[in-house]
Structures are given as C-alpha cells and as structure tokens.
C-alpha atoms as a PDB file:
ATOM      1  CA  MET A   1     -41.110 -19.775  -4.796  1.00  0.00           C
ATOM      2  CA  LEU A   2     -38.899 -21.708  -2.380  1.00  0.00           C
ATOM      3  CA  LEU A   3     -41.302 -21.159   0.492  1.00  0.00           C
ATOM      4  CA  LYS A   4     -44.336 -22.162  -1.592  1.00  0.00           C
ATOM      5  CA  ASN A   5     -42.646 -25.495  -2.242  1.00  0.00           C
ATOM      6  CA  GLY A   6     -41.752 -25.942   1.425  1.00  0.00           C
ATOM      7  CA  LEU A   7     -38.052 -25.408   0.825  1.00  0.00           C
ATOM      8  CA  LYS A   8     -35.987 -23.357   3.224  1.00  0.00           C
ATOM      9  CA  PRO A   9     -33.104 -21.381   1.722  1.00  0.00           C
ATOM     10  CA  ASP A  10     -29.632 -22.229   3.035  1.00  0.00           C
ATOM     11  CA  ILE A  11     -26.240 -20.493   3.029  1.00  0.00           C
ATOM     12  CA  ILE A  12     -25.570 -21.637  -0.548  1.00  0.00           C
ATOM     13  CA  THR A  13     -28.869 -20.198  -1.758  1.00  0.00           C
ATOM     14  CA  PHE A  14     -28.276 -16.871  -0.051  1.00  0.00           C
ATOM     15  CA  SER A  15     -24.612 -16.595  -1.068  1.00  0.00           C
ATOM     16  CA  SER A  16     -25.549 -17.300  -4.695  1.00  0.00           C
ATOM     17  CA  ILE A  17     -28.238 -14.612  -4.659  1.00  0.00           C
ATOM     18  CA  ILE A  18     -25.946 -12.112  -2.895  1.00  0.00           C
ATOM     19  CA  ASP A  19     -23.152 -12.819  -5.377  1.00  0.00           C
ATOM     20  CA  GLY A  20     -25.510 -12.425  -8.328  1.00  0.00           C
ATOM     21  CA  LEU A  21     -26.846  -9.111  -7.041  1.00  0.00           C
ATOM     22  CA  CYS A  22     -23.329  -7.787  -6.438  1.00  0.00           C
ATOM     23  CA  ARG A  23     -22.221  -8.830  -9.924  1.00  0.00           C
ATOM     24  CA  ILE A  24     -24.965  -6.695 -11.459  1.00  0.00           C
ATOM     25  CA  ASN A  25     -24.148  -3.741  -9.203  1.00  0.00           C
ATOM     26  CA  ARG A  26     -27.153  -4.107  -6.931  1.00  0.00           C
ATOM     27  CA  THR A  27     -25.102  -4.026  -3.745  1.00  0.00           C
ATOM     28  CA  TRP A  28     -27.827  -2.550  -1.548  1.00  0.00           C
ATOM     29  CA  GLU A  29     -30.251  -5.289  -2.569  1.00  0.00           C
ATOM     30  CA  ALA A  30     -27.501  -7.783  -1.743  1.00  0.00           C
ATOM     31  CA  PHE A  31     -27.369  -6.283   1.749  1.00  0.00           C
ATOM     32  CA  GLU A  32     -31.134  -6.644   2.071  1.00  0.00           C
ATOM     33  CA  CYS A  33     -30.677 -10.310   1.197  1.00  0.00           C
ATOM     34  CA  PHE A  34     -27.819 -10.514   3.730  1.00  0.00           C
ATOM     35  CA  ASN A  35     -30.110  -9.130   6.448  1.00  0.00           C
ATOM     36  CA  GLU A  36     -32.895 -11.495   5.418  1.00  0.00           C
ATOM     37  CA  MET A  37     -30.469 -14.409   5.659  1.00  0.00           C
ATOM     38  CA  ILE A  38     -29.663 -13.422   9.245  1.00  0.00           C
ATOM     39  CA  GLU A  39     -33.397 -13.111  10.012  1.00  0.00           C
ATOM     40  CA  TRP A  40     -33.761 -16.705   8.795  1.00  0.00           C
ATOM     41  CA  GLY A  41     -31.166 -17.705  11.392  1.00  0.00           C
ATOM     42  CA  ILE A  42     -28.499 -18.443   8.808  1.00  0.00           C
ATOM     43  CA  ASN A  43     -25.112 -17.099   9.813  1.00  0.00           C
ATOM     44  CA  PRO A  44     -23.007 -15.573   7.056  1.00  0.00           C
ATOM     45  CA  ASN A  45     -19.702 -17.252   6.278  1.00  0.00           C
ATOM     46  CA  ALA A  46     -16.400 -15.904   4.933  1.00  0.00           C
ATOM     47  CA  ILE A  47     -17.615 -16.329   1.352  1.00  0.00           C
ATOM     48  CA  VAL A  48     -20.634 -14.072   1.898  1.00  0.00           C
ATOM     49  CA  TYR A  49     -18.543 -11.457   3.673  1.00  0.00           C
ATOM     50  CA  ASN A  50     -15.918 -11.548   0.918  1.00  0.00           C
ATOM     51  CA  ILE A  51     -18.555 -11.030  -1.763  1.00  0.00           C
ATOM     52  CA  LEU A  52     -19.941  -7.991   0.057  1.00  0.00           C
ATOM     53  CA  ILE A  53     -16.529  -6.523   0.917  1.00  0.00           C
ATOM     54  CA  ARG A  54     -15.400  -6.840  -2.700  1.00  0.00           C
ATOM     55  CA  SER A  55     -18.649  -5.272  -3.933  1.00  0.00           C
ATOM     56  CA  LEU A  56     -18.389  -2.337  -1.524  1.00  0.00           C
ATOM     57  CA  CYS A  57     -14.789  -1.764  -2.590  1.00  0.00           C
ATOM     58  CA  ALA A  58     -15.850  -1.856  -6.237  1.00  0.00           C
ATOM     59  CA  ILE A  59     -18.232   1.043  -5.629  1.00  0.00           C
ATOM     60  CA  GLY A  60     -15.638   2.881  -3.551  1.00  0.00           C
ATOM     61  CA  ASP A  61     -17.355   2.489  -0.188  1.00  0.00           C
ATOM     62  CA  VAL A  62     -14.216   1.967   1.879  1.00  0.00           C
ATOM     63  CA  SER A  63     -15.851   2.907   5.165  1.00  0.00           C
ATOM     64  CA  ARG A  64     -18.540   0.237   4.974  1.00  0.00           C
ATOM     65  CA  SER A  65     -16.131  -2.388   3.651  1.00  0.00           C
ATOM     66  CA  THR A  66     -13.716  -1.884   6.569  1.00  0.00           C
ATOM     67  CA  LYS A  67     -16.648  -1.982   9.006  1.00  0.00           C
ATOM     68  CA  LEU A  68     -17.783  -5.225   7.426  1.00  0.00           C
ATOM     69  CA  LEU A  69     -14.289  -6.698   7.821  1.00  0.00           C
ATOM     70  CA  ARG A  70     -14.318  -5.740  11.515  1.00  0.00           C
ATOM     71  CA  ARG A  71     -17.819  -7.201  11.932  1.00  0.00           C
ATOM     72  CA  MET A  72     -16.620 -10.395  10.313  1.00  0.00           C
ATOM     73  CA  GLN A  73     -13.746 -10.634  12.811  1.00  0.00           C
ATOM     74  CA  LYS A  74     -16.020  -9.726  15.731  1.00  0.00           C
ATOM     75  CA  GLU A  75     -18.319 -12.605  14.784  1.00  0.00           C
ATOM     76  CA  GLY A  76     -15.368 -15.002  14.894  1.00  0.00           C
ATOM     77  CA  ILE A  77     -15.072 -15.463  11.153  1.00  0.00           C
ATOM     78  CA  SER A  78     -11.467 -15.312  10.034  1.00  0.00           C
ATOM     79  CA  PRO A  79     -10.926 -13.037   7.069  1.00  0.00           C
ATOM     80  CA  GLU A  80      -8.968 -14.494   4.181  1.00  0.00           C
ATOM     81  CA  THR A  81      -6.240 -12.982   2.046  1.00  0.00           C
ATOM     82  CA  TYR A  82      -9.023 -12.267  -0.461  1.00  0.00           C
ATOM     83  CA  SER A  83     -10.834 -10.130   2.139  1.00  0.00           C
ATOM     84  CA  TYR A  84      -7.774  -8.008   2.811  1.00  0.00           C
ATOM     85  CA  ASN A  85      -6.791  -7.780  -0.857  1.00  0.00           C
ATOM     86  CA  ALA A  86     -10.044  -6.048  -1.747  1.00  0.00           C
ATOM     87  CA  LEU A  87      -9.304  -3.337   0.810  1.00  0.00           C
ATOM     88  CA  ILE A  88      -5.595  -3.091   0.000  1.00  0.00           C
ATOM     89  CA  GLN A  89      -6.418  -2.683  -3.686  1.00  0.00           C
ATOM     90  CA  ILE A  90      -8.983   0.064  -3.088  1.00  0.00           C
ATOM     91  CA  PHE A  91      -6.625   1.963  -0.778  1.00  0.00           C
ATOM     92  CA  CYS A  92      -3.904   1.663  -3.406  1.00  0.00           C
ATOM     93  CA  ARG A  93      -6.269   2.909  -6.131  1.00  0.00           C
ATOM     94  CA  MET A  94      -7.038   5.871  -3.876  1.00  0.00           C
ATOM     95  CA  ASN A  95      -3.258   6.359  -3.569  1.00  0.00           C
ATOM     96  CA  ASP A  96      -3.528   5.943   0.199  1.00  0.00           C
ATOM     97  CA  ILE A  97      -0.427   3.821   0.727  1.00  0.00           C
ATOM     98  CA  LYS A  98      -0.476   4.438   4.480  1.00  0.00           C
ATOM     99  CA  LYS A  99      -3.886   2.764   4.895  1.00  0.00           C
ATOM    100  CA  ALA A 100      -2.967   0.023   2.417  1.00  0.00           C
ATOM    101  CA  LYS A 101       0.162  -0.770   4.433  1.00  0.00           C
ATOM    102  CA  LYS A 102      -1.874  -0.712   7.652  1.00  0.00           C
ATOM    103  CA  MET A 103      -4.232  -3.273   6.115  1.00  0.00           C
ATOM    104  CA  PHE A 104      -1.193  -5.293   4.959  1.00  0.00           C
ATOM    105  CA  VAL A 105       0.156  -5.342   8.536  1.00  0.00           C
ATOM    106  CA  SER A 106      -3.263  -6.346   9.871  1.00  0.00           C
ATOM    107  CA  MET A 107      -3.387  -9.186   7.347  1.00  0.00           C
ATOM    108  CA  SER A 108       0.083 -10.380   8.370  1.00  0.00           C
ATOM    109  CA  ARG A 109      -0.823 -10.214  12.066  1.00  0.00           C
ATOM    110  CA  SER A 110      -3.819 -12.415  11.302  1.00  0.00           C
ATOM    111  CA  GLY A 111      -1.377 -15.049  10.084  1.00  0.00           C
ATOM    112  CA  LEU A 112      -2.224 -14.599   6.423  1.00  0.00           C
ATOM    113  CA  ASN A 113       0.376 -14.371   3.688  1.00  0.00           C
ATOM    114  CA  PRO A 114       0.150 -11.809   0.909  1.00  0.00           C
ATOM    115  CA  ASP A 115      -0.259 -13.149  -2.610  1.00  0.00           C
ATOM    116  CA  SER A 116       0.618 -11.793  -6.039  1.00  0.00           C
ATOM    117  CA  TYR A 117      -2.571  -9.677  -6.072  1.00  0.00           C
ATOM    118  CA  THR A 118      -1.498  -8.022  -2.827  1.00  0.00           C
ATOM    119  CA  TYR A 119       1.934  -7.198  -4.159  1.00  0.00           C
ATOM    120  CA  SER A 120       0.779  -6.097  -7.607  1.00  0.00           C
ATOM    121  CA  ALA A 121      -1.576  -3.519  -6.032  1.00  0.00           C
ATOM    122  CA  PHE A 122       1.341  -1.986  -4.128  1.00  0.00           C
ATOM    123  CA  ILE A 123       3.743  -2.199  -7.051  1.00  0.00           C
ATOM    124  CA  GLU A 124       1.306  -0.481  -9.409  1.00  0.00           C
ATOM    125  CA  THR A 125       0.589   2.357  -6.984  1.00  0.00           C
ATOM    126  CA  LEU A 126       4.157   2.909  -5.843  1.00  0.00           C
ATOM    127  CA  SER A 127       5.475   2.961  -9.379  1.00  0.00           C
ATOM    128  CA  GLU A 128       2.759   5.347 -10.564  1.00  0.00           C
ATOM    129  CA  SER A 129       3.900   7.789  -7.915  1.00  0.00           C
ATOM    130  CA  GLY A 130       7.529   7.445  -9.041  1.00  0.00           C
ATOM    131  CA  ARG A 131       8.686   5.604  -5.929  1.00  0.00           C
ATOM    132  CA  LEU A 132      11.179   2.816  -6.471  1.00  0.00           C
ATOM    133  CA  GLU A 133      10.066   0.834  -3.439  1.00  0.00           C
ATOM    134  CA  GLU A 134       8.538  -1.748  -5.747  1.00  0.00           C
ATOM    135  CA  THR A 135      11.939  -3.268  -6.494  1.00  0.00           C
ATOM    136  CA  LYS A 136      12.462  -3.882  -2.778  1.00  0.00           C
ATOM    137  CA  MET A 137       8.975  -5.347  -2.554  1.00  0.00           C
ATOM    138  CA  PHE A 138       9.796  -7.668  -5.456  1.00  0.00           C
ATOM    139  CA  TYR A 139      12.694  -9.114  -3.493  1.00  0.00           C
ATOM    140  CA  SER A 140      10.620  -9.499  -0.333  1.00  0.00           C
ATOM    141  CA  MET A 141       7.888 -11.457  -2.112  1.00  0.00           C
ATOM    142  CA  GLU A 142       9.850 -14.688  -2.205  1.00  0.00           C
ATOM    143  CA  ALA A 143      11.028 -14.265   1.387  1.00  0.00           C
ATOM    144  CA  ASN A 144       7.350 -13.990   2.380  1.00  0.00           C
ATOM    145  CA  GLY A 145       6.458 -17.257   0.658  1.00  0.00           C
ATOM    146  CA  CYS A 146       4.984 -15.670  -2.463  1.00  0.00           C
ATOM    147  CA  PRO A 147       7.357 -15.986  -5.390  1.00  0.00           C
ATOM    148  CA  PRO A 148       6.506 -13.395  -8.050  1.00  0.00           C
ATOM    149  CA  ASP A 149       4.641 -14.668 -11.084  1.00  0.00           C
ATOM    150  CA  SER A 150       5.022 -13.536 -14.701  1.00  0.00           C
ATOM    151  CA  TYR A 151       2.385 -10.822 -14.269  1.00  0.00           C
ATOM    152  CA  VAL A 152       4.216  -9.222 -11.334  1.00  0.00           C
ATOM    153  CA  CYS A 153       7.600  -9.500 -13.076  1.00  0.00           C
ATOM    154  CA  ASN A 154       6.298  -7.869 -16.237  1.00  0.00           C
ATOM    155  CA  LEU A 155       4.559  -5.154 -14.218  1.00  0.00           C
ATOM    156  CA  ILE A 156       7.725  -4.279 -12.300  1.00  0.00           C
ATOM    157  CA  ILE A 157       9.885  -4.356 -15.417  1.00  0.00           C
ATOM    158  CA  LYS A 158       7.435  -2.127 -17.292  1.00  0.00           C
ATOM    159  CA  LYS A 159       7.382   0.412 -14.473  1.00  0.00           C
ATOM    160  CA  LEU A 160      11.178   0.390 -14.116  1.00  0.00           C
ATOM    161  CA  VAL A 161      11.637   0.878 -17.859  1.00  0.00           C
ATOM    162  CA  LEU A 162       9.293   3.868 -17.753  1.00  0.00           C
ATOM    163  CA  GLN A 163      11.383   5.307 -14.919  1.00  0.00           C
ATOM    164  CA  ASP A 164      14.592   4.648 -16.870  1.00  0.00           C
ATOM    165  CA  CYS A 165      16.022   2.334 -14.179  1.00  0.00           C
ATOM    166  CA  ILE A 166      18.091   0.189 -16.519  1.00  0.00           C
ATOM    167  CA  GLU A 167      20.205  -1.724 -13.956  1.00  0.00           C
ATOM    168  CA  ASP A 168      17.220  -2.639 -11.784  1.00  0.00           C
ATOM    169  CA  THR A 169      15.328  -3.675 -14.919  1.00  0.00           C
ATOM    170  CA  LYS A 170      18.157  -5.955 -16.044  1.00  0.00           C
ATOM    171  CA  ASN A 171      18.524  -7.525 -12.593  1.00  0.00           C
ATOM    172  CA  ILE A 172      14.846  -8.310 -12.231  1.00  0.00           C
ATOM    173  CA  ALA A 173      14.485  -9.511 -15.830  1.00  0.00           C
ATOM    174  CA  GLU A 174      17.429 -11.881 -15.341  1.00  0.00           C
ATOM    175  CA  LYS A 175      16.016 -13.211 -12.069  1.00  0.00           C
ATOM    176  CA  CYS A 176      12.666 -13.834 -13.775  1.00  0.00           C
ATOM    177  CA  ARG A 177      14.293 -15.586 -16.742  1.00  0.00           C
ATOM    178  CA  GLN A 178      16.266 -17.827 -14.369  1.00  0.00           C
ATOM    179  CA  LYS A 179      12.972 -18.901 -12.829  1.00  0.00           C
ATOM    180  CA  GLY A 180      11.634 -19.769 -16.284  1.00  0.00           C
ATOM    181  CA  MET A 181       9.052 -17.000 -16.404  1.00  0.00           C
ATOM    182  CA  SER A 182       7.849 -15.664 -19.698  1.00  0.00           C
ATOM    183  CA  LEU A 183       8.478 -11.973 -20.088  1.00  0.00           C
ATOM    184  CA  ASN A 184       6.753  -9.533 -22.372  1.00  0.00           C
ATOM    185  CA  PRO A 185       8.643  -9.711 -25.702  1.00  0.00           C
ATOM    186  CA  VAL A 186       9.542  -6.021 -25.393  1.00  0.00           C
ATOM    187  CA  PHE A 187      11.617  -6.860 -22.303  1.00  0.00           C
ATOM    188  CA  ASN A 188      13.367  -9.941 -23.677  1.00  0.00           C
ATOM    189  CA  SER A 189      16.169  -8.129 -25.454  1.00  0.00           C
END
C-alpha cells in the first residue's frame, strides 16, 4: 500500500509494525519486518531493539535476547535500562540470580542506573527463595539514586512478613512512612 502510493516506510513505520506484531505474539513476523527494514537501508534504533528484546524475553528466548543486546552494542547503539531490565527480569523468573546479577553489573558498567523495576525483579526472586538479601538491596536503592517507591516497599514488607521477619518489617515500614509512601493497609498497623 505504501509503495503503491510512492511512500517509503521510515523507522517510525517499521517500529510501529514491529511493536504491533510483538504485542500479538507474532515475534517471528516482527523479525521478518526487522530484516526487511534493514534491507530498506533503515538502521534499527534502541526502541526497535528494546521491543524485540522484550518480546523474546516474554516468550522465554533468553539466548536470542542476549544475542540481540550484544548486536545492539556492536552496532554502536547504547542499550537503555529498559533493555537490561527485560533480561534481568527473565533471569530472575528463571531463578538464575547469577545471570541476573551479571546483567546488573553489565548495566552498571554501561553507566546506567537500575530503576524500581530492576530492584523489584531481584526482590521478588530473592524473597521467593527465602533469602533475606532483599532488605540489603532495599537500603542500597537510595544510595544508587533510585529511592524505593510504594510498590517496592509493599513488596519487601509483604515478603518479610511471610518470612516472619518482624524487626526488618517494622524498620522498612517506618522508613517508608517517613518518606510519605502509602503502604498496603494490612501493613499500616
């Protein structure tokens, strides 16, 4: 249709199509579109790579998503926190903390700061496995320029309550209240 009207697709056209295909779980067709975009001489940007990385992670294809991240870097396109978060979250869901931490270190070395999504992935996984490291991570968030939000506070408190860590729960709840965060009503007593 575009070609019949003499219009040449651009990066916005291709990224919209790729995003749409990924949203309806047609990742392989999105990659065909990605390849076609390159054939047209249009270089993918960080947005296109992020869409594809996130989609590959959603279907559990960690190998291809990490390769795509490396390709992105090789082509001189700087990954964003969003790019790394997709991989950190999938490694955490797979309970592979070692690889998630490796990705976290790689992100930090790239000069990117973790955000609340980064931390919540770790906190969820660590707490599910009964490890109390998440309380230490909570305290490091602010030092790393990412003050915890209400979601992270409630997540940590919930996990600590389930592990019967009353003192840690009280300390974190108080710190969150002092920052004016709203806590789940169950934790406000």
